[in-house]
Every structure is written in structure tokens, then in C-alpha cells.
mmCIF file of C-alpha atoms in Angstrom:
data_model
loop_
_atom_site.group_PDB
_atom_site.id
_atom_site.type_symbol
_atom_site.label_atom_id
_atom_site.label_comp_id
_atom_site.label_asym_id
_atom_site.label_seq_id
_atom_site.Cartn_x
_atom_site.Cartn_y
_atom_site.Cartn_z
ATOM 1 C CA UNK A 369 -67.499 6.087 34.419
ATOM 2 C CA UNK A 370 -67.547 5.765 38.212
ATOM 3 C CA UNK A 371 -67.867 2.669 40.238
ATOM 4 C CA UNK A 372 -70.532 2.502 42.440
ATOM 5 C CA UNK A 373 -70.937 -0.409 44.991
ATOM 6 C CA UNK A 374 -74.932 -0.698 46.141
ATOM 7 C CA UNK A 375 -75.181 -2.093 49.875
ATOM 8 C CA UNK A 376 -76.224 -0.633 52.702
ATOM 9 C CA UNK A 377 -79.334 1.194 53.795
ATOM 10 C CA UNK A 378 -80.343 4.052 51.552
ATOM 11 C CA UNK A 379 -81.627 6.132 54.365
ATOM 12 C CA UNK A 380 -78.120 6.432 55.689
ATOM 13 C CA UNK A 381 -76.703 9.682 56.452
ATOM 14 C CA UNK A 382 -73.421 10.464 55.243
ATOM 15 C CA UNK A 383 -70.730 11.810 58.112
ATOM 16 C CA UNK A 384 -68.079 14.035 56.779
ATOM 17 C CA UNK A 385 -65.149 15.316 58.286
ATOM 18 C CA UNK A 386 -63.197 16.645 55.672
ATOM 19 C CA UNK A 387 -64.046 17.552 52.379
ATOM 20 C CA UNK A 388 -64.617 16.349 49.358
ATOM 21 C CA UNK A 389 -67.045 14.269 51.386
ATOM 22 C CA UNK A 390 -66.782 10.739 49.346
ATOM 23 C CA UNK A 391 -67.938 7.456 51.580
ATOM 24 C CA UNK A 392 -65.688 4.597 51.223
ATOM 25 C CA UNK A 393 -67.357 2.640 48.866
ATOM 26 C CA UNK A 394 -69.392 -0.439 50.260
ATOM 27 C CA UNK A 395 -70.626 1.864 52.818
ATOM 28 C CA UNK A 396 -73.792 2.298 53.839
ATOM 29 C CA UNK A 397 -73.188 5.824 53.448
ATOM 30 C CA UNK A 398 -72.080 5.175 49.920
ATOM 31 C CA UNK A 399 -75.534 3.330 49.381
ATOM 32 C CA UNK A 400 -77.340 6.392 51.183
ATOM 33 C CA UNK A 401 -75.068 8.925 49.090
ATOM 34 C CA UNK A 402 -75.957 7.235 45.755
ATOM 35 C CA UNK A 403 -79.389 6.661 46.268
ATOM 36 C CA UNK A 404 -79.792 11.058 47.001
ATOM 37 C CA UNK A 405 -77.789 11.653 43.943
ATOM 38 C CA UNK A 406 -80.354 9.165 41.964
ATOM 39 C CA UNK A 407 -83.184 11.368 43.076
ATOM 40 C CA UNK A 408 -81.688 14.657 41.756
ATOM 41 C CA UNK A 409 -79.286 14.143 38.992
ATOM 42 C CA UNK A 410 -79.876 17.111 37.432
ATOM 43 C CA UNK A 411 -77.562 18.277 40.624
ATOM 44 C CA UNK A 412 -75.375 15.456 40.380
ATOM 45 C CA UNK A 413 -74.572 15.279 36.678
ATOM 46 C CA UNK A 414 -75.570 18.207 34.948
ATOM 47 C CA UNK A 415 -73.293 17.962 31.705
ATOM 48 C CA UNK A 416 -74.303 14.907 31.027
ATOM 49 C CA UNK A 417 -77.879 15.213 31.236
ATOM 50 C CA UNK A 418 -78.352 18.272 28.979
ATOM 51 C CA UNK A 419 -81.113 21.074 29.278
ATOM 52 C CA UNK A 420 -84.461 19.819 30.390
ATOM 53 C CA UNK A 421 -86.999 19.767 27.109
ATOM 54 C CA UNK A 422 -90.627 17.959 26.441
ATOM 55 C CA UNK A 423 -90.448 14.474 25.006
ATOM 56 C CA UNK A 424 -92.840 13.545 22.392
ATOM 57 C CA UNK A 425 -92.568 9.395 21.640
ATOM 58 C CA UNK A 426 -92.625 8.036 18.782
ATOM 59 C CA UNK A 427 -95.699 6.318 19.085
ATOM 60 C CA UNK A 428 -97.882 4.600 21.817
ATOM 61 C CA UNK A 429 -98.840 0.697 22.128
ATOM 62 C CA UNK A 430 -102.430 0.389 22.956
ATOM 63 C CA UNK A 431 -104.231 -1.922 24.792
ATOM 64 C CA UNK A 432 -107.838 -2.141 24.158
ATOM 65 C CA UNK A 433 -110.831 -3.883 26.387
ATOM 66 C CA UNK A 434 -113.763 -4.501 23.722
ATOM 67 C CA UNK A 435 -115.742 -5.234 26.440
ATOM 68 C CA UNK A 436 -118.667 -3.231 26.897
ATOM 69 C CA UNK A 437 -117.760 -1.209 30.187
ATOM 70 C CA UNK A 438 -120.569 -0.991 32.757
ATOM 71 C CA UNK A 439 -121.660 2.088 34.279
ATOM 72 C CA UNK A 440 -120.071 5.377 33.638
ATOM 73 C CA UNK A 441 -117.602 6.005 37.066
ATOM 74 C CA UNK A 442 -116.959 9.395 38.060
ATOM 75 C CA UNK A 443 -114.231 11.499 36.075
ATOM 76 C CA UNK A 444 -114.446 8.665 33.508
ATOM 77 C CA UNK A 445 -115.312 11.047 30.618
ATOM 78 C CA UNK A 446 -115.844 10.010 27.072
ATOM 79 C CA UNK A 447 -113.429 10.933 24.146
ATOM 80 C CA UNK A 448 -113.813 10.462 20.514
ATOM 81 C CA UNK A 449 -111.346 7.896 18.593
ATOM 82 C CA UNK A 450 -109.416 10.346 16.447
ATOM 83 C CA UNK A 451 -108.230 8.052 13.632
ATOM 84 C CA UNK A 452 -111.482 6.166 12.999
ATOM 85 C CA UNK A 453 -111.400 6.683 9.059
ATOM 86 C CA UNK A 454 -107.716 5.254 8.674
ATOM 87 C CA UNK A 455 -107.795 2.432 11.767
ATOM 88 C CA UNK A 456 -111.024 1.889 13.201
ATOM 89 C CA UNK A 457 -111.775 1.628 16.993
ATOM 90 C CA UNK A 458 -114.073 -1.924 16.561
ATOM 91 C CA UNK A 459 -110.881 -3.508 14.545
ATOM 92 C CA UNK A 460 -108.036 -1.590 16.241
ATOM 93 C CA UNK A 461 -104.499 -3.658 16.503
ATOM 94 C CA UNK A 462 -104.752 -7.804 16.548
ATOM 95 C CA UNK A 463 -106.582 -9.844 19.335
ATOM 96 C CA UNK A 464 -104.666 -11.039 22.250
ATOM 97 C CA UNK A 465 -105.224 -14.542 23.301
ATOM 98 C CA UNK A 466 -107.409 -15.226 20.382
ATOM 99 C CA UNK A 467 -110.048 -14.384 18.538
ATOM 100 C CA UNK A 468 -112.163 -14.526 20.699
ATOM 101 C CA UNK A 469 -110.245 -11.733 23.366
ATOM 102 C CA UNK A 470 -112.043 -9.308 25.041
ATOM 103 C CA UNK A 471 -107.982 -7.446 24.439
ATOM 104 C CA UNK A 472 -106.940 -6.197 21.346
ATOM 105 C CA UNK A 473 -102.957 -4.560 21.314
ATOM 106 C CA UNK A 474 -102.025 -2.426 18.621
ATOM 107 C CA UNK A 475 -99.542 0.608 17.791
ATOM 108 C CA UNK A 476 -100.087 4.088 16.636
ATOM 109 C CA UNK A 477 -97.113 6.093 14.689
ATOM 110 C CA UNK A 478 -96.484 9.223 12.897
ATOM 111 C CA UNK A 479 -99.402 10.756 12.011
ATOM 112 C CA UNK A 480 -101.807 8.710 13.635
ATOM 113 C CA UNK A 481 -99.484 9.284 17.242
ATOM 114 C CA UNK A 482 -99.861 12.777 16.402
ATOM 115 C CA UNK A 483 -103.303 13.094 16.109
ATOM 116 C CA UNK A 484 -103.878 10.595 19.674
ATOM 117 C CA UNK A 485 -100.810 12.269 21.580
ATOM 118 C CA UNK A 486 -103.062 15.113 22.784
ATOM 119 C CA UNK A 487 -106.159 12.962 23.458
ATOM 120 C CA UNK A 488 -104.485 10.876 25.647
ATOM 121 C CA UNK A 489 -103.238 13.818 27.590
ATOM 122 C CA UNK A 490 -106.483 14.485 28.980
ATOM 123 C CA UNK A 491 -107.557 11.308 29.258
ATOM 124 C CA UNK A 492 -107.229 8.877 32.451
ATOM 125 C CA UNK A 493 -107.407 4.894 33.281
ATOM 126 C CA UNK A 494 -111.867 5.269 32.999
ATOM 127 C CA UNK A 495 -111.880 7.472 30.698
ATOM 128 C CA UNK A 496 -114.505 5.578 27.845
ATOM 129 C CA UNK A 497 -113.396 5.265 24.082
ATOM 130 C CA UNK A 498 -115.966 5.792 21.531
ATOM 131 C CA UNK A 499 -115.643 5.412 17.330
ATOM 132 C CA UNK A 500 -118.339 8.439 17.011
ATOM 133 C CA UNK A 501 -120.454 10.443 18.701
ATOM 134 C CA UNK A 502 -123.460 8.047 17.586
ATOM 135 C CA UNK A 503 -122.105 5.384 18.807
ATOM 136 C CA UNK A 504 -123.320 3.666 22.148
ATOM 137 C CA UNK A 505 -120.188 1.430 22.450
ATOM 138 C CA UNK A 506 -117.509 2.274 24.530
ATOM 139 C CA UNK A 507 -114.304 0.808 25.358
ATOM 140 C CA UNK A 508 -111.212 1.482 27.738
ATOM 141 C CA UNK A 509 -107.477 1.230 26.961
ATOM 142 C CA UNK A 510 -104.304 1.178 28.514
ATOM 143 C CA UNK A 511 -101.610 3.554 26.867
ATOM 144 C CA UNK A 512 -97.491 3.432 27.147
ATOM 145 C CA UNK A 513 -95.363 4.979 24.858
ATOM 146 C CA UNK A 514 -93.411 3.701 22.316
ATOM 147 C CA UNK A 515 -89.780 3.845 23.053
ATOM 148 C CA UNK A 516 -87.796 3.073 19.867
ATOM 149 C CA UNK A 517 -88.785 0.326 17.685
ATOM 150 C CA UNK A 518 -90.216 -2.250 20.260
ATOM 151 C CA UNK A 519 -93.846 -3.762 19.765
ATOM 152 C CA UNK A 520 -95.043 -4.691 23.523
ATOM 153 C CA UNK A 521 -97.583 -6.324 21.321
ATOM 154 C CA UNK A 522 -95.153 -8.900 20.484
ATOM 155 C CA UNK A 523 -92.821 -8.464 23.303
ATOM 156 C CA UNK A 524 -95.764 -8.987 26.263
ATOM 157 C CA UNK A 525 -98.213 -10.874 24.822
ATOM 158 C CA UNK A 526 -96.746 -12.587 21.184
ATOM 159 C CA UNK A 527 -98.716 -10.794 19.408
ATOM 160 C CA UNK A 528 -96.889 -8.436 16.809
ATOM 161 C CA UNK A 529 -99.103 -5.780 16.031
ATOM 162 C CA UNK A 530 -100.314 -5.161 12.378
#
């Protein structure tokens, strides 16, 4: 591994006279220099990176307002709950805060992830949650990821999800 010292200003513009151009470390050119190589380090390290390839995760904590939303906003949009028969929208995940919580965090895996992954593709921050077509009720949720075994659940709000 290399040693990197951070100080300096990362605009900082490295001046090279000879080459290999490498700033004394402590530098603000060695700040500046790491900071470029941190936005592009498929330039700086390309071995160790590997070929670029989609990442599916291998889930997705959701948070879930129960709250009835008020008017639709533009580019809101309404999608379907996919895995209503096996983990209904109205009892989705564990309350946060309570029982009485307008928040409700829960995880979707395997299967379920699956079957949500492409939803949420299409979906944004307004877009409205509904159990059925039928239904009038509507909900929002925030979506991350699942990277590994964590449960944010647990982790931000003590909580473990069901």
C-alpha cells in the first residue's frame, strides 16, 4: 500500500520538473494530486479495480411513511407494491418509534429484492406506493441498498427488522 498524507488544498496544481512527477508528500500538491486520482481511479489503479460490471445488492432496507400523502406532486407517479401476497404494504417491516409511527423500516431479500429491484428503478423520492390498484391509500418510502448483512433497521433506528 502507499502512504498518502492529506493536507493542503485540493485545488492545488501540481508543478513538475522532472518526471515521474510525485509531490513531496505533505504537500499541497500531494493533497491536490490525491484528491484528482480519487476522482478517476479507474486511471489511477486499474488492476486493482477490475472491469467495470452492474451491481445488483443483495437486498434494500425500506423506509415507509404510512401517512396518507397529500396531493399528488408532479412526476410523483404511482407504482404497485409487488410483493403484496407474501409481505403486505399496510404491515410492511416493524414500526419505528412505536406503535404508533407514522415510519415503518423493513428489508427485502432474494426473491422479494428481485421482484422490487426493477420497480424502484423507475421510481423517485414522490413517487406514491399503493398495495393494489383498488386501493386509495398511498404511501412513500425511502430506499438504500443492502450492503452485506447490515439491518439499518437496527443500526439507525433500533429497530431490527422482522
Amino acid at each position: 500500500g502507499r502512504l498518502v498524507i492529506l493536507t493542503g488544498d485540493a485545488e492545488a496544481r501540481i508543478v513538475c520538473i522532472r518526471a515521474p512527477c510525485d509531490p513531496a508528500p505533505g504537500t499541497p500538491a500531494a493533497f491536490g494530486a490525491f484528491a484528482r486520482h480519487l476522482a478517476d481511479l479507474a486511471a489511477w489503479m486499474p488492476e486493482e479495480l477490475g472491469r467495470e460490471a452492474p451491481w445488483t445488492p443483495a437486498g434494500y432496507a425500506v423506509l415507509l411513511n404510512v401517512t396518507l400523502p397529500g396531493p399528488m406532486l408532479p412526476g410523483a407517479g404511482v407504482v404497485v407494491w409487488p410483493l403484496e401476497a407474501t409481505r403486505p404494504l399496510a404491515s410492511f417491516g416493524v414500526p419505528v418509534g412505536g406503535t404508533a409511527s407514522v415510519l415503518r423500516c423493513g428489508l427485502v431479500r432474494g426473491e422479494d429484492a428481485a421482484a422490487l429491484g426493477p420497480l424502484l428503478a423507475g421510481a423517485n423520492t414522490l413517487t406514491q406506493w399503493i398495495a393494489t390498484p383498488a386501493t386509495n391509500a398511498s404511501h412513500t418510502m425511502t430506499v438504500r441498498p443492502l450492503m452485506g448483512g447490515e439491518d439499518p433497521c437496527a443500526e439507525f433506528f433500533g429497530v431490527p427488522a422482522a
